[in-house]
């Protein structure tokens, strides 16, 4: 099925302080799915009628959120809306709902290690829309889709109940508003109307195929022109590295870091170019090093058959943030999908093939759980 409308219903997702609870039965899941279908049909009808309603959005300041530290930009219009229902957060009034969200944010940051709540917006059972990370920043709700979707979570219902009519109406207003303001593509509605092809599934994160990331090219960070040996593609290995030093979390800082790294590698250690095929920043950006077709200088004996992916920073004690980790995973799957990486590739840490502390224990512990890892 060619999906233009995609709704994931993460039913019964655990509330803050608890592990995820997938406790809803099949009947309850089907009831919510049917309500969501009705919601999107309703939005399409409102578009045809020229509906001009706007949702009541409770800002982050109003519900007492901590400062937003997420940096990965969300480029509009996005193609998908992904919905979830959070259990254990019952509330019917703005003050109580705000307190629940403060707790959810604390759990997301301190227990999960995320930069903020996972969703762009949350819809309370009180009929209000609460700002999560908002329109312009990627959420952390569904791996592989965060850069092309709005994450919308319902909360505040009694355990085992579907969202209230007020909540569904608020979500309807929000989605229409997103289309009208250019945050969500209008084409996302059409397959539901024209082909009646709707996919409402309960999928685990990481199952969907990842789209290729937006790679910041060499020209953006003002790379020097070089002529280096070519890669032997498809590559057989992915080698995960850290650059050491401090991480970068804004695009400008990361571009300076990449440019300085190239200068150091070429002028101090006599490399042909920057040593890595790609670099990943904590801004969620993937920066082109020597790219797909040119050998790096990261690992003796592997440079012609391995893609060297370097996280910018030192990750001995603390791992990269969630957006950086996702960016790297998306890049790896893109490489495989586009034929730059063998389907039977092996993923290793730099320390597995060279005498080095790179990529740092904290990062190594994470990549050892990724697909194709080979110690």
mmCIF file of C-alpha atoms in Angstrom:
data_model
loop_
_atom_site.group_PDB
_atom_site.id
_atom_site.type_symbol
_atom_site.label_atom_id
_atom_site.label_comp_id
_atom_site.label_asym_id
_atom_site.label_seq_id
_atom_site.Cartn_x
_atom_site.Cartn_y
_atom_site.Cartn_z
ATOM 1 C CA UNK A 1 0.000 0.000 0.000
ATOM 2 C CA UNK A 2 1.307 3.428 -0.930
ATOM 3 C CA UNK A 3 0.740 5.334 2.276
ATOM 4 C CA UNK A 4 0.038 9.034 2.246
ATOM 5 C CA UNK A 5 -2.071 8.917 5.400
ATOM 6 C CA UNK A 6 -0.363 7.138 8.238
ATOM 7 C CA UNK A 7 -1.725 6.827 11.754
ATOM 8 C CA UNK A 8 0.099 4.731 14.326
ATOM 9 C CA UNK A 9 -1.996 4.137 17.433
ATOM 10 C CA UNK A 10 0.381 3.423 20.300
ATOM 11 C CA UNK A 11 -2.425 2.317 22.551
ATOM 12 C CA UNK A 12 -1.920 2.221 26.268
ATOM 13 C CA UNK A 13 1.544 3.761 26.172
ATOM 14 C CA UNK A 14 2.770 3.962 29.734
ATOM 15 C CA UNK A 15 2.520 7.223 31.593
ATOM 16 C CA UNK A 16 5.469 8.972 33.182
ATOM 17 C CA UNK A 17 7.041 7.010 35.987
ATOM 18 C CA UNK A 18 5.890 3.659 34.599
ATOM 19 C CA UNK A 19 7.079 1.266 31.964
ATOM 20 C CA UNK A 20 4.926 1.135 28.815
ATOM 21 C CA UNK A 21 1.629 -0.619 29.399
ATOM 22 C CA UNK A 22 0.033 -2.269 26.364
ATOM 23 C CA UNK A 23 -3.100 -3.229 28.243
ATOM 24 C CA UNK A 24 -5.877 -2.355 25.830
ATOM 25 C CA UNK A 25 -7.746 -5.262 24.285
ATOM 26 C CA UNK A 26 -8.447 -5.680 20.576
ATOM 27 C CA UNK A 27 -11.974 -4.263 20.848
ATOM 28 C CA UNK A 28 -10.783 -1.069 22.526
ATOM 29 C CA UNK A 29 -8.020 -0.670 19.960
ATOM 30 C CA UNK A 30 -10.514 -1.080 17.137
ATOM 31 C CA UNK A 31 -12.888 1.455 18.708
ATOM 32 C CA UNK A 32 -10.147 4.088 18.878
ATOM 33 C CA UNK A 33 -9.060 3.298 15.329
ATOM 34 C CA UNK A 34 -12.634 3.803 14.102
ATOM 35 C CA UNK A 35 -12.846 7.124 15.948
ATOM 36 C CA UNK A 36 -9.599 8.277 14.348
ATOM 37 C CA UNK A 37 -10.875 7.321 10.894
ATOM 38 C CA UNK A 38 -13.995 9.391 11.567
ATOM 39 C CA UNK A 39 -11.785 12.245 12.744
ATOM 40 C CA UNK A 40 -9.792 12.386 9.506
ATOM 41 C CA UNK A 41 -12.896 12.013 7.349
ATOM 42 C CA UNK A 42 -14.361 14.910 9.305
ATOM 43 C CA UNK A 43 -11.294 17.040 8.666
ATOM 44 C CA UNK A 44 -11.542 16.422 4.927
ATOM 45 C CA UNK A 45 -15.195 17.442 4.933
ATOM 46 C CA UNK A 46 -14.386 20.621 6.848
ATOM 47 C CA UNK A 47 -11.735 21.501 4.265
ATOM 48 C CA UNK A 48 -14.300 21.213 1.500
ATOM 49 C CA UNK A 49 -16.730 23.388 3.460
ATOM 50 C CA UNK A 50 -14.107 26.019 4.215
ATOM 51 C CA UNK A 51 -13.923 25.336 7.946
ATOM 52 C CA UNK A 52 -11.968 28.066 9.693
ATOM 53 C CA UNK A 53 -11.849 26.852 13.283
ATOM 54 C CA UNK A 54 -8.641 27.151 15.266
ATOM 55 C CA UNK A 55 -7.691 25.044 18.269
ATOM 56 C CA UNK A 56 -7.161 26.390 21.760
ATOM 57 C CA UNK A 57 -3.455 25.739 22.302
ATOM 58 C CA UNK A 58 -2.021 25.897 25.802
ATOM 59 C CA UNK A 59 1.546 27.113 25.340
ATOM 60 C CA UNK A 60 4.588 25.566 26.986
ATOM 61 C CA UNK A 61 4.851 28.636 29.214
ATOM 62 C CA UNK A 62 1.234 28.259 30.303
ATOM 63 C CA UNK A 63 1.610 24.625 31.364
ATOM 64 C CA UNK A 64 4.960 25.282 33.071
ATOM 65 C CA UNK A 65 7.345 23.500 30.736
ATOM 66 C CA UNK A 66 11.107 23.664 31.130
ATOM 67 C CA UNK A 67 13.045 25.423 28.371
ATOM 68 C CA UNK A 68 13.008 23.604 25.043
ATOM 69 C CA UNK A 69 16.457 22.157 24.277
ATOM 70 C CA UNK A 70 15.563 20.017 21.241
ATOM 71 C CA UNK A 71 17.281 21.331 18.129
ATOM 72 C CA UNK A 72 16.424 19.088 15.159
ATOM 73 C CA UNK A 73 14.275 21.230 12.834
ATOM 74 C CA UNK A 74 11.002 19.957 11.363
ATOM 75 C CA UNK A 75 10.588 21.099 7.771
ATOM 76 C CA UNK A 76 7.001 21.773 6.695
ATOM 77 C CA UNK A 77 4.767 20.583 5.255
ATOM 78 C CA UNK A 78 5.073 17.099 6.729
ATOM 79 C CA UNK A 79 3.341 14.081 5.212
ATOM 80 C CA UNK A 80 2.145 12.195 8.273
ATOM 81 C CA UNK A 81 0.333 12.470 11.582
ATOM 82 C CA UNK A 82 1.224 9.824 14.138
ATOM 83 C CA UNK A 83 -1.062 9.426 17.131
ATOM 84 C CA UNK A 84 -0.607 7.829 20.525
ATOM 85 C CA UNK A 85 -2.740 7.453 23.625
ATOM 86 C CA UNK A 86 -1.056 7.872 27.015
ATOM 87 C CA UNK A 87 -2.573 6.024 29.942
ATOM 88 C CA UNK A 88 -2.336 6.813 33.634
ATOM 89 C CA UNK A 89 -2.575 10.590 33.149
ATOM 90 C CA UNK A 90 -6.237 11.182 33.937
ATOM 91 C CA UNK A 91 -7.215 14.864 34.115
ATOM 92 C CA UNK A 92 -10.216 17.017 33.245
ATOM 93 C CA UNK A 93 -9.016 20.520 34.121
ATOM 94 C CA UNK A 94 -6.195 22.624 32.695
ATOM 95 C CA UNK A 95 -4.368 22.968 36.005
ATOM 96 C CA UNK A 96 -4.322 19.229 36.646
ATOM 97 C CA UNK A 97 -3.459 18.427 33.014
ATOM 98 C CA UNK A 98 -0.588 20.908 33.185
ATOM 99 C CA UNK A 99 0.789 19.163 36.273
ATOM 100 C CA UNK A 100 0.557 15.808 34.474
ATOM 101 C CA UNK A 101 2.535 17.212 31.553
ATOM 102 C CA UNK A 102 5.211 18.622 33.858
ATOM 103 C CA UNK A 103 5.641 15.117 35.251
ATOM 104 C CA UNK A 104 5.710 13.623 31.754
ATOM 105 C CA UNK A 105 8.407 16.093 30.720
ATOM 106 C CA UNK A 106 10.522 15.241 33.761
ATOM 107 C CA UNK A 107 10.175 11.526 33.039
ATOM 108 C CA UNK A 108 11.041 12.034 29.360
ATOM 109 C CA UNK A 109 14.178 14.055 30.127
ATOM 110 C CA UNK A 110 15.559 12.371 33.243
ATOM 111 C CA UNK A 111 14.404 8.763 32.885
ATOM 112 C CA UNK A 112 14.371 8.392 29.097
ATOM 113 C CA UNK A 113 17.266 10.732 28.316
ATOM 114 C CA UNK A 114 15.283 12.644 25.679
ATOM 115 C CA UNK A 115 15.552 16.369 25.078
ATOM 116 C CA UNK A 116 11.853 16.939 25.923
ATOM 117 C CA UNK A 117 8.425 15.321 25.662
ATOM 118 C CA UNK A 118 8.234 13.073 22.621
ATOM 119 C CA UNK A 119 5.267 14.709 20.892
ATOM 120 C CA UNK A 120 4.678 17.887 18.923
ATOM 121 C CA UNK A 121 1.294 18.367 20.579
ATOM 122 C CA UNK A 122 -0.779 16.624 23.236
ATOM 123 C CA UNK A 123 -4.572 16.691 23.391
ATOM 124 C CA UNK A 124 -6.139 16.614 26.827
ATOM 125 C CA UNK A 125 -9.473 15.041 27.633
ATOM 126 C CA UNK A 126 -10.464 18.565 28.728
ATOM 127 C CA UNK A 127 -10.625 19.493 25.031
ATOM 128 C CA UNK A 128 -7.468 21.599 25.029
ATOM 129 C CA UNK A 129 -4.368 21.179 22.899
ATOM 130 C CA UNK A 130 -1.101 21.430 24.818
ATOM 131 C CA UNK A 131 2.080 22.454 23.021
ATOM 132 C CA UNK A 132 4.778 19.782 23.117
ATOM 133 C CA UNK A 133 7.860 20.556 21.050
ATOM 134 C CA UNK A 134 5.616 22.478 18.666
ATOM 135 C CA UNK A 135 5.468 22.996 14.919
ATOM 136 C CA UNK A 136 9.121 23.632 14.117
ATOM 137 C CA UNK A 137 11.010 20.918 16.040
ATOM 138 C CA UNK A 138 11.118 17.154 15.482
ATOM 139 C CA UNK A 139 9.518 14.987 18.129
ATOM 140 C CA UNK A 140 10.866 11.654 19.370
ATOM 141 C CA UNK A 141 7.725 9.570 19.037
ATOM 142 C CA UNK A 142 8.395 7.193 16.129
ATOM 143 C CA UNK A 143 11.870 6.311 14.957
ATOM 144 C CA UNK A 144 12.223 6.892 11.235
ATOM 145 C CA UNK A 145 9.271 9.264 10.983
ATOM 146 C CA UNK A 146 10.170 12.068 13.376
ATOM 147 C CA UNK A 147 11.504 14.241 10.555
ATOM 148 C CA UNK A 148 8.392 13.850 8.395
ATOM 149 C CA UNK A 149 5.476 13.790 10.819
ATOM 150 C CA UNK A 150 3.577 15.529 13.573
ATOM 151 C CA UNK A 151 3.305 13.441 16.734
ATOM 152 C CA UNK A 152 -0.061 13.875 18.456
ATOM 153 C CA UNK A 153 -0.779 12.217 21.817
ATOM 154 C CA UNK A 154 -4.142 11.949 23.569
ATOM 155 C CA UNK A 155 -4.015 11.982 27.364
ATOM 156 C CA UNK A 156 -6.247 12.559 30.368
ATOM 157 C CA UNK A 157 -8.728 9.737 29.823
ATOM 158 C CA UNK A 158 -9.708 7.177 32.393
ATOM 159 C CA UNK A 159 -7.791 3.916 32.158
ATOM 160 C CA UNK A 160 -9.164 1.848 29.265
ATOM 161 C CA UNK A 161 -11.341 4.644 27.845
ATOM 162 C CA UNK A 162 -11.254 6.267 24.420
ATOM 163 C CA UNK A 163 -10.628 10.010 24.041
ATOM 164 C CA UNK A 164 -13.617 12.234 24.782
ATOM 165 C CA UNK A 165 -15.574 13.917 22.026
ATOM 166 C CA UNK A 166 -14.071 17.220 23.151
ATOM 167 C CA UNK A 167 -10.567 15.781 22.701
ATOM 168 C CA UNK A 168 -11.356 14.379 19.257
ATOM 169 C CA UNK A 169 -12.882 17.712 18.233
ATOM 170 C CA UNK A 170 -9.762 19.549 19.457
ATOM 171 C CA UNK A 171 -7.545 17.161 17.472
ATOM 172 C CA UNK A 172 -9.705 17.740 14.408
ATOM 173 C CA UNK A 173 -9.280 21.508 14.761
ATOM 174 C CA UNK A 174 -5.537 21.120 15.253
ATOM 175 C CA UNK A 175 -5.080 18.961 12.154
ATOM 176 C CA UNK A 176 -7.161 21.280 9.993
ATOM 177 C CA UNK A 177 -5.230 24.263 11.344
ATOM 178 C CA UNK A 178 -1.939 22.468 10.529
ATOM 179 C CA UNK A 179 -3.057 21.981 6.928
ATOM 180 C CA UNK A 180 -4.348 25.539 6.573
ATOM 181 C CA UNK A 181 -1.105 27.031 7.936
ATOM 182 C CA UNK A 182 1.155 24.824 5.813
ATOM 183 C CA UNK A 183 2.506 22.603 8.595
ATOM 184 C CA UNK A 184 0.813 19.469 7.193
ATOM 185 C CA UNK A 185 0.454 18.575 3.534
ATOM 186 C CA UNK A 186 -3.152 18.623 2.234
ATOM 187 C CA UNK A 187 -2.282 15.604 0.054
ATOM 188 C CA UNK A 188 -2.072 13.573 3.211
ATOM 189 C CA UNK A 189 -5.880 13.586 3.309
ATOM 190 C CA UNK A 190 -6.517 12.520 -0.290
ATOM 191 C CA UNK A 191 -5.815 8.767 -0.242
ATOM 192 C CA UNK A 192 -8.320 8.384 2.594
ATOM 193 C CA UNK A 193 -10.997 10.016 0.445
ATOM 194 C CA UNK A 194 -10.102 8.807 -3.016
ATOM 195 C CA UNK A 195 -8.830 5.287 -2.473
ATOM 196 C CA UNK A 196 -10.187 4.525 0.997
ATOM 197 C CA UNK A 197 -6.747 3.187 1.895
ATOM 198 C CA UNK A 198 -6.178 3.730 5.591
ATOM 199 C CA UNK A 199 -3.550 1.997 7.654
ATOM 200 C CA UNK A 200 -4.209 1.955 11.390
ATOM 201 C CA UNK A 201 -1.588 -0.255 12.961
ATOM 202 C CA UNK A 202 0.090 -0.823 16.283
ATOM 203 C CA UNK A 203 3.732 -1.030 15.196
ATOM 204 C CA UNK A 204 6.844 -1.113 17.261
ATOM 205 C CA UNK A 205 9.309 1.791 16.876
ATOM 206 C CA UNK A 206 11.943 1.112 14.262
ATOM 207 C CA UNK A 207 9.734 -1.073 12.060
ATOM 208 C CA UNK A 208 8.998 1.496 9.301
ATOM 209 C CA UNK A 209 11.604 2.000 6.635
ATOM 210 C CA UNK A 210 13.551 5.164 7.314
ATOM 211 C CA UNK A 211 13.675 7.897 4.734
ATOM 212 C CA UNK A 212 17.124 9.175 3.822
ATOM 213 C CA UNK A 213 18.162 12.078 6.035
ATOM 214 C CA UNK A 214 18.811 15.563 4.731
ATOM 215 C CA UNK A 215 22.608 15.566 4.488
ATOM 216 C CA UNK A 216 24.368 18.920 4.931
ATOM 217 C CA UNK A 217 26.721 19.054 1.920
ATOM 218 C CA UNK A 218 30.409 19.969 1.897
ATOM 219 C CA UNK A 219 29.611 23.300 0.280
ATOM 220 C CA UNK A 220 27.536 24.323 3.319
ATOM 221 C CA UNK A 221 30.487 24.000 5.692
ATOM 222 C CA UNK A 222 32.918 25.425 3.133
ATOM 223 C CA UNK A 223 35.032 22.336 2.597
ATOM 224 C CA UNK A 224 38.359 22.576 0.819
ATOM 225 C CA UNK A 225 38.509 20.867 -2.575
ATOM 226 C CA UNK A 226 40.441 17.590 -2.540
ATOM 227 C CA UNK A 227 41.125 14.543 -4.690
ATOM 228 C CA UNK A 228 41.199 11.302 -2.709
ATOM 229 C CA UNK A 229 40.945 7.557 -3.519
ATOM 230 C CA UNK A 230 37.533 6.122 -4.308
ATOM 231 C CA UNK A 231 35.513 3.735 -2.151
ATOM 232 C CA UNK A 232 34.909 0.099 -3.038
ATOM 233 C CA UNK A 233 31.103 0.111 -2.939
ATOM 234 C CA UNK A 234 28.966 -1.294 -1.540
ATOM 235 C CA UNK A 235 30.783 -0.966 1.760
ATOM 236 C CA UNK A 236 31.009 -4.039 3.955
ATOM 237 C CA UNK A 237 31.351 -2.276 7.313
ATOM 238 C CA UNK A 238 30.032 0.674 9.249
ATOM 239 C CA UNK A 239 32.551 1.942 11.796
ATOM 240 C CA UNK A 240 31.125 4.203 14.499
ATOM 241 C CA UNK A 241 33.571 6.785 15.831
ATOM 242 C CA UNK A 242 33.639 9.802 18.089
ATOM 243 C CA UNK A 243 35.757 12.842 17.320
ATOM 244 C CA UNK A 244 36.490 13.622 21.007
ATOM 245 C CA UNK A 245 36.264 17.207 22.212
ATOM 246 C CA UNK A 246 32.996 18.937 23.017
ATOM 247 C CA UNK A 247 29.742 18.181 21.169
ATOM 248 C CA UNK A 248 27.896 20.729 19.047
ATOM 249 C CA UNK A 249 24.165 21.331 19.217
ATOM 250 C CA UNK A 250 23.511 24.100 16.688
ATOM 251 C CA UNK A 251 23.995 23.967 12.945
ATOM 252 C CA UNK A 252 26.421 26.892 12.935
ATOM 253 C CA UNK A 253 28.608 25.372 15.649
ATOM 254 C CA UNK A 254 28.584 21.976 13.963
ATOM 255 C CA UNK A 255 29.605 23.443 10.607
ATOM 256 C CA UNK A 256 32.535 25.218 12.271
ATOM 257 C CA UNK A 257 33.480 21.956 14.009
ATOM 258 C CA UNK A 258 33.467 20.020 10.733
ATOM 259 C CA UNK A 259 35.537 22.674 8.968
ATOM 260 C CA UNK A 260 38.079 22.760 11.809
ATOM 261 C CA UNK A 261 38.276 18.962 11.746
ATOM 262 C CA UNK A 262 39.093 19.006 8.046
ATOM 263 C CA UNK A 263 41.827 21.581 8.613
ATOM 264 C CA UNK A 264 43.330 19.568 11.459
ATOM 265 C CA UNK A 265 43.249 16.310 9.504
ATOM 266 C CA UNK A 266 44.804 17.834 6.388
ATOM 267 C CA UNK A 267 47.299 20.277 7.926
ATOM 268 C CA UNK A 268 48.390 18.424 11.075
ATOM 269 C CA UNK A 269 48.120 14.711 10.331
ATOM 270 C CA UNK A 270 48.482 14.842 6.535
ATOM 271 C CA UNK A 271 45.219 13.169 5.606
ATOM 272 C CA UNK A 272 43.941 13.635 2.077
ATOM 273 C CA UNK A 273 40.745 15.205 3.463
ATOM 274 C CA UNK A 274 38.591 15.039 6.550
ATOM 275 C CA UNK A 275 38.906 11.508 7.872
ATOM 276 C CA UNK A 276 35.229 10.524 8.039
ATOM 277 C CA UNK A 277 32.604 9.747 5.445
ATOM 278 C CA UNK A 278 29.925 11.484 7.524
ATOM 279 C CA UNK A 279 29.710 13.357 10.829
ATOM 280 C CA UNK A 280 26.700 13.616 13.136
ATOM 281 C CA UNK A 281 25.983 16.537 15.461
ATOM 282 C CA UNK A 282 23.708 16.862 18.472
ATOM 283 C CA UNK A 283 21.670 19.298 16.397
ATOM 284 C CA UNK A 284 20.398 16.183 14.613
ATOM 285 C CA UNK A 285 22.312 17.077 11.459
ATOM 286 C CA UNK A 286 24.253 14.680 9.232
ATOM 287 C CA UNK A 287 27.263 16.419 7.702
ATOM 288 C CA UNK A 288 28.941 15.166 4.552
ATOM 289 C CA UNK A 289 32.584 14.380 5.172
ATOM 290 C CA UNK A 290 34.171 12.732 2.152
ATOM 291 C CA UNK A 291 30.758 11.250 1.366
ATOM 292 C CA UNK A 292 29.676 7.943 -0.124
ATOM 293 C CA UNK A 293 32.158 7.561 -2.962
ATOM 294 C CA UNK A 294 35.468 8.617 -1.399
ATOM 295 C CA UNK A 295 37.644 6.756 1.081
ATOM 296 C CA UNK A 296 37.996 8.191 4.548
ATOM 297 C CA UNK A 297 41.131 8.016 6.680
ATOM 298 C CA UNK A 298 39.575 6.770 9.895
ATOM 299 C CA UNK A 299 40.698 3.138 10.222
ATOM 300 C CA UNK A 300 43.819 1.601 8.676
ATOM 301 C CA UNK A 301 42.924 -1.447 6.579
ATOM 302 C CA UNK A 302 39.216 -0.588 6.400
ATOM 303 C CA UNK A 303 39.016 2.801 4.688
ATOM 304 C CA UNK A 304 38.166 1.403 1.247
ATOM 305 C CA UNK A 305 35.467 -1.001 2.487
ATOM 306 C CA UNK A 306 33.948 0.812 5.479
ATOM 307 C CA UNK A 307 31.833 3.885 6.009
ATOM 308 C CA UNK A 308 33.213 5.885 8.913
ATOM 309 C CA UNK A 309 30.423 7.703 10.788
ATOM 310 C CA UNK A 310 31.713 10.062 13.462
ATOM 311 C CA UNK A 311 29.664 11.555 16.265
ATOM 312 C CA UNK A 312 31.025 14.985 17.120
ATOM 313 C CA UNK A 313 31.989 15.008 20.792
ATOM 314 C CA UNK A 314 33.418 12.771 23.492
ATOM 315 C CA UNK A 315 31.097 9.946 24.539
ATOM 316 C CA UNK A 316 33.116 8.001 27.090
ATOM 317 C CA UNK A 317 30.791 8.861 29.978
ATOM 318 C CA UNK A 318 27.649 10.292 28.381
ATOM 319 C CA UNK A 319 26.069 9.153 25.091
ATOM 320 C CA UNK A 320 24.976 11.439 22.259
ATOM 321 C CA UNK A 321 21.455 12.810 22.520
ATOM 322 C CA UNK A 322 18.462 11.090 20.962
ATOM 323 C CA UNK A 323 18.322 13.181 17.788
ATOM 324 C CA UNK A 324 21.966 12.446 17.001
ATOM 325 C CA UNK A 325 21.486 8.715 17.547
ATOM 326 C CA UNK A 326 18.421 8.681 15.338
ATOM 327 C CA UNK A 327 20.185 10.656 12.618
ATOM 328 C CA UNK A 328 22.986 8.077 12.520
ATOM 329 C CA UNK A 329 20.575 5.145 12.408
ATOM 330 C CA UNK A 330 18.619 6.790 9.608
ATOM 331 C CA UNK A 331 21.840 7.386 7.668
ATOM 332 C CA UNK A 332 22.855 3.729 8.013
ATOM 333 C CA UNK A 333 19.517 2.428 6.784
ATOM 334 C CA UNK A 334 19.601 4.948 3.938
ATOM 335 C CA UNK A 335 23.050 3.674 2.949
ATOM 336 C CA UNK A 336 21.758 0.124 2.790
ATOM 337 C CA UNK A 337 18.613 1.087 0.914
ATOM 338 C CA UNK A 338 20.496 3.148 -1.669
ATOM 339 C CA UNK A 339 23.081 0.433 -2.320
ATOM 340 C CA UNK A 340 26.061 2.159 -0.681
ATOM 341 C CA UNK A 341 26.151 -0.512 2.021
ATOM 342 C CA UNK A 342 25.960 -4.280 1.612
ATOM 343 C CA UNK A 343 22.772 -5.912 2.987
ATOM 344 C CA UNK A 344 25.059 -8.175 5.022
ATOM 345 C CA UNK A 345 27.173 -5.342 6.413
ATOM 346 C CA UNK A 346 28.742 -5.498 9.869
ATOM 347 C CA UNK A 347 28.554 -2.600 12.308
ATOM 348 C CA UNK A 348 31.476 -2.152 14.698
ATOM 349 C CA UNK A 349 32.836 0.368 17.112
ATOM 350 C CA UNK A 350 36.109 2.093 16.265
ATOM 351 C CA UNK A 351 37.765 0.349 19.217
ATOM 352 C CA UNK A 352 36.847 -3.062 17.734
ATOM 353 C CA UNK A 353 39.179 -2.504 14.773
ATOM 354 C CA UNK A 354 41.730 -0.029 16.101
ATOM 355 C CA UNK A 355 43.607 0.688 19.338
ATOM 356 C CA UNK A 356 41.499 3.632 20.506
ATOM 357 C CA UNK A 357 38.932 4.681 23.109
ATOM 358 C CA UNK A 358 36.633 5.808 20.304
ATOM 359 C CA UNK A 359 33.622 5.782 20.150
ATOM 360 C CA UNK A 360 33.556 5.963 23.945
ATOM 361 C CA UNK A 361 31.968 3.449 26.286
ATOM 362 C CA UNK A 362 28.623 5.249 26.608
ATOM 363 C CA UNK A 363 28.148 5.334 22.838
ATOM 364 C CA UNK A 364 29.572 1.841 22.371
ATOM 365 C CA UNK A 365 27.010 0.418 24.794
ATOM 366 C CA UNK A 366 24.241 1.877 22.637
ATOM 367 C CA UNK A 367 25.497 0.799 19.202
ATOM 368 C CA UNK A 368 26.045 -2.723 20.514
ATOM 369 C CA UNK A 369 22.242 -3.029 20.517
ATOM 370 C CA UNK A 370 21.851 -1.851 16.875
ATOM 371 C CA UNK A 371 21.201 -4.198 13.953
ATOM 372 C CA UNK A 372 24.235 -5.873 12.339
ATOM 373 C CA UNK A 373 26.498 -5.159 15.326
ATOM 374 C CA UNK A 374 29.513 -7.452 15.430
ATOM 375 C CA UNK A 375 32.029 -7.265 18.299
#
